[in-house]
PDB file of N, CA and C in Angstrom:
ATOM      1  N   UNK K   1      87.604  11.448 132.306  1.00 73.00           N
ATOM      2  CA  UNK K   1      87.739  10.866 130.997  1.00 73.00           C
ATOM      3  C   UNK K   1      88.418  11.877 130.063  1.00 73.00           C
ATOM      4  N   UNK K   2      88.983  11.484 129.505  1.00 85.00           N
ATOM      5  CA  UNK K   2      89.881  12.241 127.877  1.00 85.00           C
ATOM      6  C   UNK K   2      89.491  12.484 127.162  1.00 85.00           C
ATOM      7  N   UNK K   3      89.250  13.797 126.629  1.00 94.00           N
ATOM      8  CA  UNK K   3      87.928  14.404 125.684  1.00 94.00           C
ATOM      9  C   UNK K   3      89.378  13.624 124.184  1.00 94.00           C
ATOM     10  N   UNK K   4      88.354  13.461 123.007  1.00 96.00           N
ATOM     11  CA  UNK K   4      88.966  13.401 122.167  1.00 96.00           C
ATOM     12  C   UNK K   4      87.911  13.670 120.670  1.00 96.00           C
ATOM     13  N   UNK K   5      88.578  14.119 120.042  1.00 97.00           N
ATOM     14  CA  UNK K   5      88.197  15.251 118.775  1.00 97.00           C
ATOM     15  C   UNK K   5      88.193  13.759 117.714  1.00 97.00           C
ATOM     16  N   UNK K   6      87.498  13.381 116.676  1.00 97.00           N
ATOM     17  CA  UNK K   6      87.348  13.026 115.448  1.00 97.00           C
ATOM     18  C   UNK K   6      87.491  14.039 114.170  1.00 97.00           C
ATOM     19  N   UNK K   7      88.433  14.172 113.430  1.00 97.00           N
ATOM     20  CA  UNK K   7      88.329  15.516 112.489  1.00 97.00           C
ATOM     21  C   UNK K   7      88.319  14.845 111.139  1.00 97.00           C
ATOM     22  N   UNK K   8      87.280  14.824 110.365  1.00 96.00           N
ATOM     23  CA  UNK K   8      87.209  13.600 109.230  1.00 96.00           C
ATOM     24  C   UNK K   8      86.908  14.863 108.153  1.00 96.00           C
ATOM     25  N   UNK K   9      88.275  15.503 107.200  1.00 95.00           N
ATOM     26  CA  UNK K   9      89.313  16.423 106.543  1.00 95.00           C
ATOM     27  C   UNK K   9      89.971  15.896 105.188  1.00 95.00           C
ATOM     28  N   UNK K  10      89.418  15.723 104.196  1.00 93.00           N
ATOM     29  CA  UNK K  10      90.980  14.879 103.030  1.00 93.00           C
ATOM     30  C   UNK K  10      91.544  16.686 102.958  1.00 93.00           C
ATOM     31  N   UNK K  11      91.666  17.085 103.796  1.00 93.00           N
ATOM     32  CA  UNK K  11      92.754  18.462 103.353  1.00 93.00           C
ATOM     33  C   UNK K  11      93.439  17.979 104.062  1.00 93.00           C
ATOM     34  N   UNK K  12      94.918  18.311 103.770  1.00 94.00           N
ATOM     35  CA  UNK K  12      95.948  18.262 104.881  1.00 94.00           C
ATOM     36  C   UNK K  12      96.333  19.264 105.763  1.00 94.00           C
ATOM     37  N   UNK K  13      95.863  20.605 104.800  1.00 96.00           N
ATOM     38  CA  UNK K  13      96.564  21.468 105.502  1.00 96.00           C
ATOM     39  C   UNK K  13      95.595  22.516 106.651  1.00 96.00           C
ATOM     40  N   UNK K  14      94.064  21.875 106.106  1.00 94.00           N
ATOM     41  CA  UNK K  14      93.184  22.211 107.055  1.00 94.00           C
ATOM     42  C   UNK K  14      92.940  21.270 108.236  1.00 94.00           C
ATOM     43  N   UNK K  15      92.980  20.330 108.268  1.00 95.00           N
ATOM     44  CA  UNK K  15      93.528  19.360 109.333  1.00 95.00           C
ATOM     45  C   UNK K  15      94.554  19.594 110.549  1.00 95.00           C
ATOM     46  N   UNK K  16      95.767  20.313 109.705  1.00 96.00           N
ATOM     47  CA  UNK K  16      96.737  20.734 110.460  1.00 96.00           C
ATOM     48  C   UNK K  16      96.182  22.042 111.163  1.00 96.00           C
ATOM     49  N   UNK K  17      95.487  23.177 110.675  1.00 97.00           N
ATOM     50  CA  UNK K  17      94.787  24.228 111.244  1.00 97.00           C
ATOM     51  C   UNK K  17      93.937  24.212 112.297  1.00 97.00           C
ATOM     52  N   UNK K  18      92.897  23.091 111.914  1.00 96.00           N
ATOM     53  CA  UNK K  18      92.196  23.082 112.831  1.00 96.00           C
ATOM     54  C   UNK K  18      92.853  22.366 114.453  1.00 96.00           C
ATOM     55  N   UNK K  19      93.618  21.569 113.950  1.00 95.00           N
ATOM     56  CA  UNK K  19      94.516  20.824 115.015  1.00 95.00           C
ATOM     57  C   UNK K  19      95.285  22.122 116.010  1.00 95.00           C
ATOM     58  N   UNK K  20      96.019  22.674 115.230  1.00 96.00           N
ATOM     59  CA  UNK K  20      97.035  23.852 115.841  1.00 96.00           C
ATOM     60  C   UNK K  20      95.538  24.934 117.194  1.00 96.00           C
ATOM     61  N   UNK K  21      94.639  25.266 116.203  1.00 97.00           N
ATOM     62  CA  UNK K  21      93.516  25.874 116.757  1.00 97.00           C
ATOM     63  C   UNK K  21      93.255  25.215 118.130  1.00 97.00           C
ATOM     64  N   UNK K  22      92.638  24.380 118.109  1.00 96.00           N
ATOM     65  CA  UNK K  22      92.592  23.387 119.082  1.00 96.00           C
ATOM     66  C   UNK K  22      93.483  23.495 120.301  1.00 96.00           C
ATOM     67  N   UNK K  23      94.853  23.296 119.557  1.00 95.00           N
ATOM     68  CA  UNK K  23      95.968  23.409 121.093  1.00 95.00           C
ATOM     69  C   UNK K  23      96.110  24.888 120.951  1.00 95.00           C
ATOM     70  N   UNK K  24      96.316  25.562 120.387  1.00 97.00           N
ATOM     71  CA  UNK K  24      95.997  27.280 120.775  1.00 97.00           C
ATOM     72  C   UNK K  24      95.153  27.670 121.761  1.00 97.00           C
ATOM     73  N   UNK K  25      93.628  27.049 121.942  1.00 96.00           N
ATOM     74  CA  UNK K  25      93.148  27.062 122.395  1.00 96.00           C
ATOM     75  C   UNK K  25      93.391  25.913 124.176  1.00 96.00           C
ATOM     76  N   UNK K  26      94.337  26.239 123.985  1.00 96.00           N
ATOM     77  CA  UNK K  26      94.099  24.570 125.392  1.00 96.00           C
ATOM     78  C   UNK K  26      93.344  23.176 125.696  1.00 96.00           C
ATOM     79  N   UNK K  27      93.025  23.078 124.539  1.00 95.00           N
ATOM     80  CA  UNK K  27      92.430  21.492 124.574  1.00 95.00           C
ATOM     81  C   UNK K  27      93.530  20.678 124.687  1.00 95.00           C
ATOM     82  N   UNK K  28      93.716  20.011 125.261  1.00 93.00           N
ATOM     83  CA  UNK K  28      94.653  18.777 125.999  1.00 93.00           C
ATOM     84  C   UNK K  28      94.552  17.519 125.443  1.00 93.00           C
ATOM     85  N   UNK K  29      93.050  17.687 124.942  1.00 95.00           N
ATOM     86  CA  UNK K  29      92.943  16.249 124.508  1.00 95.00           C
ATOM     87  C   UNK K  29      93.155  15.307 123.454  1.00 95.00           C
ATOM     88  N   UNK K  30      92.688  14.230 123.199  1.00 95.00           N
ATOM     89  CA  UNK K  30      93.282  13.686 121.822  1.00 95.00           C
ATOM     90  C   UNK K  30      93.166  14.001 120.406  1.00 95.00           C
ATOM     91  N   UNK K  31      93.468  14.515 119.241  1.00 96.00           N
ATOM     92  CA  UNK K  31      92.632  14.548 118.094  1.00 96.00           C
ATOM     93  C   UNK K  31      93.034  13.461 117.288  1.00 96.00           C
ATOM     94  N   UNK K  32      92.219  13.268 116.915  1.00 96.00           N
ATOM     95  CA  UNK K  32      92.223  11.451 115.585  1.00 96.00           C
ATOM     96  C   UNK K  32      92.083  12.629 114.214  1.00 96.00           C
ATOM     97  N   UNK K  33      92.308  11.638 113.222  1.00 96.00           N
ATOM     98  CA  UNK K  33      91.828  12.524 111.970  1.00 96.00           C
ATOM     99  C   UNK K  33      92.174  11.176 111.264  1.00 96.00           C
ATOM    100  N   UNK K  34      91.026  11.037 110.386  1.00 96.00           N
ATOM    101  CA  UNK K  34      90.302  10.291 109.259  1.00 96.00           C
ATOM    102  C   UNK K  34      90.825  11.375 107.824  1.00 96.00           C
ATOM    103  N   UNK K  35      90.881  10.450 107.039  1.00 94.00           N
ATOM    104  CA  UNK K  35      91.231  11.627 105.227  1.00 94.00           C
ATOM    105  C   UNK K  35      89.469  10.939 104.614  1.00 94.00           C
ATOM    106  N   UNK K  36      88.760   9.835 105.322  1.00 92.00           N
ATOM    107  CA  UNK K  36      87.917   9.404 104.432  1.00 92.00           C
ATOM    108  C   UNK K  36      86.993   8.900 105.372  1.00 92.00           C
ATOM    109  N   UNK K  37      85.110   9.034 104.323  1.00 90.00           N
ATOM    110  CA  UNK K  37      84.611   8.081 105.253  1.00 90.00           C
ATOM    111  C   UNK K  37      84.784   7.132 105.807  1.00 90.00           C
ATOM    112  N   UNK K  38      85.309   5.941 104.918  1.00 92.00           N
ATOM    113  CA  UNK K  38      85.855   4.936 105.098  1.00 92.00           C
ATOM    114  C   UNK K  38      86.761   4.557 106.826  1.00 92.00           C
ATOM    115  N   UNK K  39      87.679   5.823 106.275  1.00 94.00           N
ATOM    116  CA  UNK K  39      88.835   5.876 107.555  1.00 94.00           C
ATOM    117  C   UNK K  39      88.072   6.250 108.923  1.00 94.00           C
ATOM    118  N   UNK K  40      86.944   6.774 108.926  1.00 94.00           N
ATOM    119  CA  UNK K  40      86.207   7.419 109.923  1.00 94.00           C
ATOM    120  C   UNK K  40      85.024   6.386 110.604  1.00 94.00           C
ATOM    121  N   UNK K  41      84.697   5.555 110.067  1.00 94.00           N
ATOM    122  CA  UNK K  41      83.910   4.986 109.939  1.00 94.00           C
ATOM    123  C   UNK K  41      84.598   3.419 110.706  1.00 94.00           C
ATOM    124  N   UNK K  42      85.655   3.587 110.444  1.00 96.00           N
ATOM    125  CA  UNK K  42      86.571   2.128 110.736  1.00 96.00           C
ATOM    126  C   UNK K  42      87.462   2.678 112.445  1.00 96.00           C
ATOM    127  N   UNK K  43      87.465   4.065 112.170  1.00 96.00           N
ATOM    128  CA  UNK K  43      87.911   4.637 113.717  1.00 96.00           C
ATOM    129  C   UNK K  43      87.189   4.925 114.536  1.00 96.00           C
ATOM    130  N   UNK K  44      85.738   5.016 114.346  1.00 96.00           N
ATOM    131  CA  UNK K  44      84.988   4.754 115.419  1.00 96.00           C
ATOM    132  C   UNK K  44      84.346   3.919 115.669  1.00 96.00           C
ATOM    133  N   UNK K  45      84.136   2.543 114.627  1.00 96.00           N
ATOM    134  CA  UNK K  45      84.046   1.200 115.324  1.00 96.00           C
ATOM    135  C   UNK K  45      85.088   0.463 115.945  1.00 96.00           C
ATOM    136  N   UNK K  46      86.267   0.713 116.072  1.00 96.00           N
ATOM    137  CA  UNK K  46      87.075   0.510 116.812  1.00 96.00           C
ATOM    138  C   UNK K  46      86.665   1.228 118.270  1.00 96.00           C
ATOM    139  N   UNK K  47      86.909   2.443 118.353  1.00 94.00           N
ATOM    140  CA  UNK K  47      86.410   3.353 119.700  1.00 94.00           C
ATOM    141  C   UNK K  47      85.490   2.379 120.345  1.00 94.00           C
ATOM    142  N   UNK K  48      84.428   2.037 119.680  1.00 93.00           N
ATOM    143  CA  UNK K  48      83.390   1.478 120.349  1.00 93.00           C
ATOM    144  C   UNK K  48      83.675  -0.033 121.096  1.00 93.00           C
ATOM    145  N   UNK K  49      84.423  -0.186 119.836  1.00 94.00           N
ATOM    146  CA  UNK K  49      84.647  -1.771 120.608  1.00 94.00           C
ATOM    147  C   UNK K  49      85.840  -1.695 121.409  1.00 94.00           C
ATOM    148  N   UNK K  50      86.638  -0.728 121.677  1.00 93.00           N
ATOM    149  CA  UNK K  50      87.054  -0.437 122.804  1.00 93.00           C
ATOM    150  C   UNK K  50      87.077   0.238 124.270  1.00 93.00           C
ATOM    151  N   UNK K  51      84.988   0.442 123.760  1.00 94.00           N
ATOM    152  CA  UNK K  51      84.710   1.465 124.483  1.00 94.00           C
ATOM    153  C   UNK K  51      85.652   2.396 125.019  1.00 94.00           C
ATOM    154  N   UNK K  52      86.114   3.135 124.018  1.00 92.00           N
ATOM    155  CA  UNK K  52      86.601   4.879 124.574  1.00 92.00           C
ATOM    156  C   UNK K  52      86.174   5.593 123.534  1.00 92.00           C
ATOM    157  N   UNK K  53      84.662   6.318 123.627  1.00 90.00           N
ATOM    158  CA  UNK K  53      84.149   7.462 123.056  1.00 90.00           C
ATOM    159  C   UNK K  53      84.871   8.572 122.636  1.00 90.00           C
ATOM    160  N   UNK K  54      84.801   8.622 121.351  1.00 96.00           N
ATOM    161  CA  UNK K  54      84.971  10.261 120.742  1.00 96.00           C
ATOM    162  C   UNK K  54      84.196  11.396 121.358  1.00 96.00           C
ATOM    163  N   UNK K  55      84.731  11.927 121.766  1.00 94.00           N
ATOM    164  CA  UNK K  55      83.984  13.590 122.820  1.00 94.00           C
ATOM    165  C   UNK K  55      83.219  14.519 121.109  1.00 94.00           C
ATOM    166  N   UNK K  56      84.038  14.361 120.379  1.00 95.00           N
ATOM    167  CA  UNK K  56      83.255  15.619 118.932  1.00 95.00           C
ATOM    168  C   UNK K  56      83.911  14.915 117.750  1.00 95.00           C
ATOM    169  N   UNK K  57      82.887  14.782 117.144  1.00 94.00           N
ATOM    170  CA  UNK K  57      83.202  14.418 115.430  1.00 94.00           C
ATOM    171  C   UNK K  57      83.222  15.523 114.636  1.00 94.00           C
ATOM    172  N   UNK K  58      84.158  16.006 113.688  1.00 94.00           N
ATOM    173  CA  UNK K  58      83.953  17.874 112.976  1.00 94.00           C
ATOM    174  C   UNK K  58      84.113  17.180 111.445  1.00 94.00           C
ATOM    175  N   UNK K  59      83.130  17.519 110.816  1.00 92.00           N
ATOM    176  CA  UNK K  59      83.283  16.240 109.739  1.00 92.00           C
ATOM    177  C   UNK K  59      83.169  17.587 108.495  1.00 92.00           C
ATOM    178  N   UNK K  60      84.050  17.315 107.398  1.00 89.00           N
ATOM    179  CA  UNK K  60      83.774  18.159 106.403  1.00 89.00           C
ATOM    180  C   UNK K  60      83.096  17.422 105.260  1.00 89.00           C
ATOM    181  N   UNK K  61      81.797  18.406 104.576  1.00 83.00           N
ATOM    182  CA  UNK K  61      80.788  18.202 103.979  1.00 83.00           C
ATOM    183  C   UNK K  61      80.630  17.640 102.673  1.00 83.00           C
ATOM    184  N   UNK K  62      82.301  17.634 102.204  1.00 81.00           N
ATOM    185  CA  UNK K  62      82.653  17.603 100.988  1.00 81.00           C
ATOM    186  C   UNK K  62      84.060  16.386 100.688  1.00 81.00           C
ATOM    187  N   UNK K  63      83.505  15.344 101.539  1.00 81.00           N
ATOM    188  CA  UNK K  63      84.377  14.655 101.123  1.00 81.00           C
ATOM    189  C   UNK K  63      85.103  14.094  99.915  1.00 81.00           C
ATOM    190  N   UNK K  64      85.909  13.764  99.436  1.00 76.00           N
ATOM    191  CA  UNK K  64      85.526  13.328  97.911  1.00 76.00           C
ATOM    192  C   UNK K  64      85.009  11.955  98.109  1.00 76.00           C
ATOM    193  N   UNK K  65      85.335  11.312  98.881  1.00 72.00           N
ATOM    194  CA  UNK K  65      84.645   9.263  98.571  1.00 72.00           C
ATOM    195  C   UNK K  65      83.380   9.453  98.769  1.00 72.00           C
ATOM    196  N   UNK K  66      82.421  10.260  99.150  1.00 69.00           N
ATOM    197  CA  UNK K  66      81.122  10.548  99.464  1.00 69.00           C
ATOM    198  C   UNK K  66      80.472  10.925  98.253  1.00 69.00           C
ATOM    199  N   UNK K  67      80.911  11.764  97.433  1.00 58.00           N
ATOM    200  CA  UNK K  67      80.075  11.585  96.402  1.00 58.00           C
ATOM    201  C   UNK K  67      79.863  13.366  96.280  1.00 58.00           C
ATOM    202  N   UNK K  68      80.462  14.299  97.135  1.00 51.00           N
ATOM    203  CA  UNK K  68      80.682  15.781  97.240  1.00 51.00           C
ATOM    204  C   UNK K  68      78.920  16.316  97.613  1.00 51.00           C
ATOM    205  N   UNK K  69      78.328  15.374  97.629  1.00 51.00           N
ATOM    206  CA  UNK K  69      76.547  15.728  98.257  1.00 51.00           C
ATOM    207  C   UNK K  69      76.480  15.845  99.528  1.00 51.00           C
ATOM    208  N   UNK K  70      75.650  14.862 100.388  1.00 50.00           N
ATOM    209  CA  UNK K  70      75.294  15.492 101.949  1.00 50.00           C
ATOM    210  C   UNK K  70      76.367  13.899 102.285  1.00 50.00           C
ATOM    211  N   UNK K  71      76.813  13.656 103.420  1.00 48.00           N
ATOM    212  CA  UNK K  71      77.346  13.094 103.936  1.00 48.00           C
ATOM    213  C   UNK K  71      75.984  11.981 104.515  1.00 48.00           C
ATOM    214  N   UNK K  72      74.979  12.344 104.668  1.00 52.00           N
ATOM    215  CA  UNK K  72      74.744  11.257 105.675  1.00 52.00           C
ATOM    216  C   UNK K  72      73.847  10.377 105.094  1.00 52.00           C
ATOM    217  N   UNK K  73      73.987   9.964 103.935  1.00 51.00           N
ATOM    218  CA  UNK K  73      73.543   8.803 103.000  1.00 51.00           C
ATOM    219  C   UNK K  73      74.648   7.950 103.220  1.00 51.00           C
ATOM    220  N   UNK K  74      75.991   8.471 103.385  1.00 52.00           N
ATOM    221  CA  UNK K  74      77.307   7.399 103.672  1.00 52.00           C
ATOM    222  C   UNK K  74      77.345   6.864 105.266  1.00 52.00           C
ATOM    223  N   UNK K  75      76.978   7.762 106.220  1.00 48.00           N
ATOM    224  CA  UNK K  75      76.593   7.423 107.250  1.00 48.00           C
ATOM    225  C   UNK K  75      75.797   5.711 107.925  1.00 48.00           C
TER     226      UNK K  75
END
């Protein structure tokens, strides 16, 4: 199976970092990236209903549509 990364980021340019990191490192596999809960939230009910699992979600804490508190009241 195809490991694949969820990176849910409204930075762009940390998005791009962590991405580059990633293939620096030899991960092969897919990365998705969400700018919003919203967007994240709508890409892995898709996954599901296509059954093909996200391998790691790396979610930053500070979204702005969240409300800049804990994330998992939006959850």
């Amino acid at each position: 199976m195809r490991q694949t990364i969820l990176h849910v980021e409204d930075d762009e340019a940390l998005r791009e970092a962590v991405k580059l990191s990633f293939q620096d490192l030899g991960f092969a596999g897919e990365i998705l990236a969400a700018t919003t809960l919203a967007g994240a939230r709508a890409t892995l009910a898709q996954r599901v209903e296509d059954t093909v699992p996200v391998t790691l979600l790396l979610v930053d804490v500070q979204l702005r549509d969240v409300g800049g508190g804990s994330i998992s009241s939006g959850w």
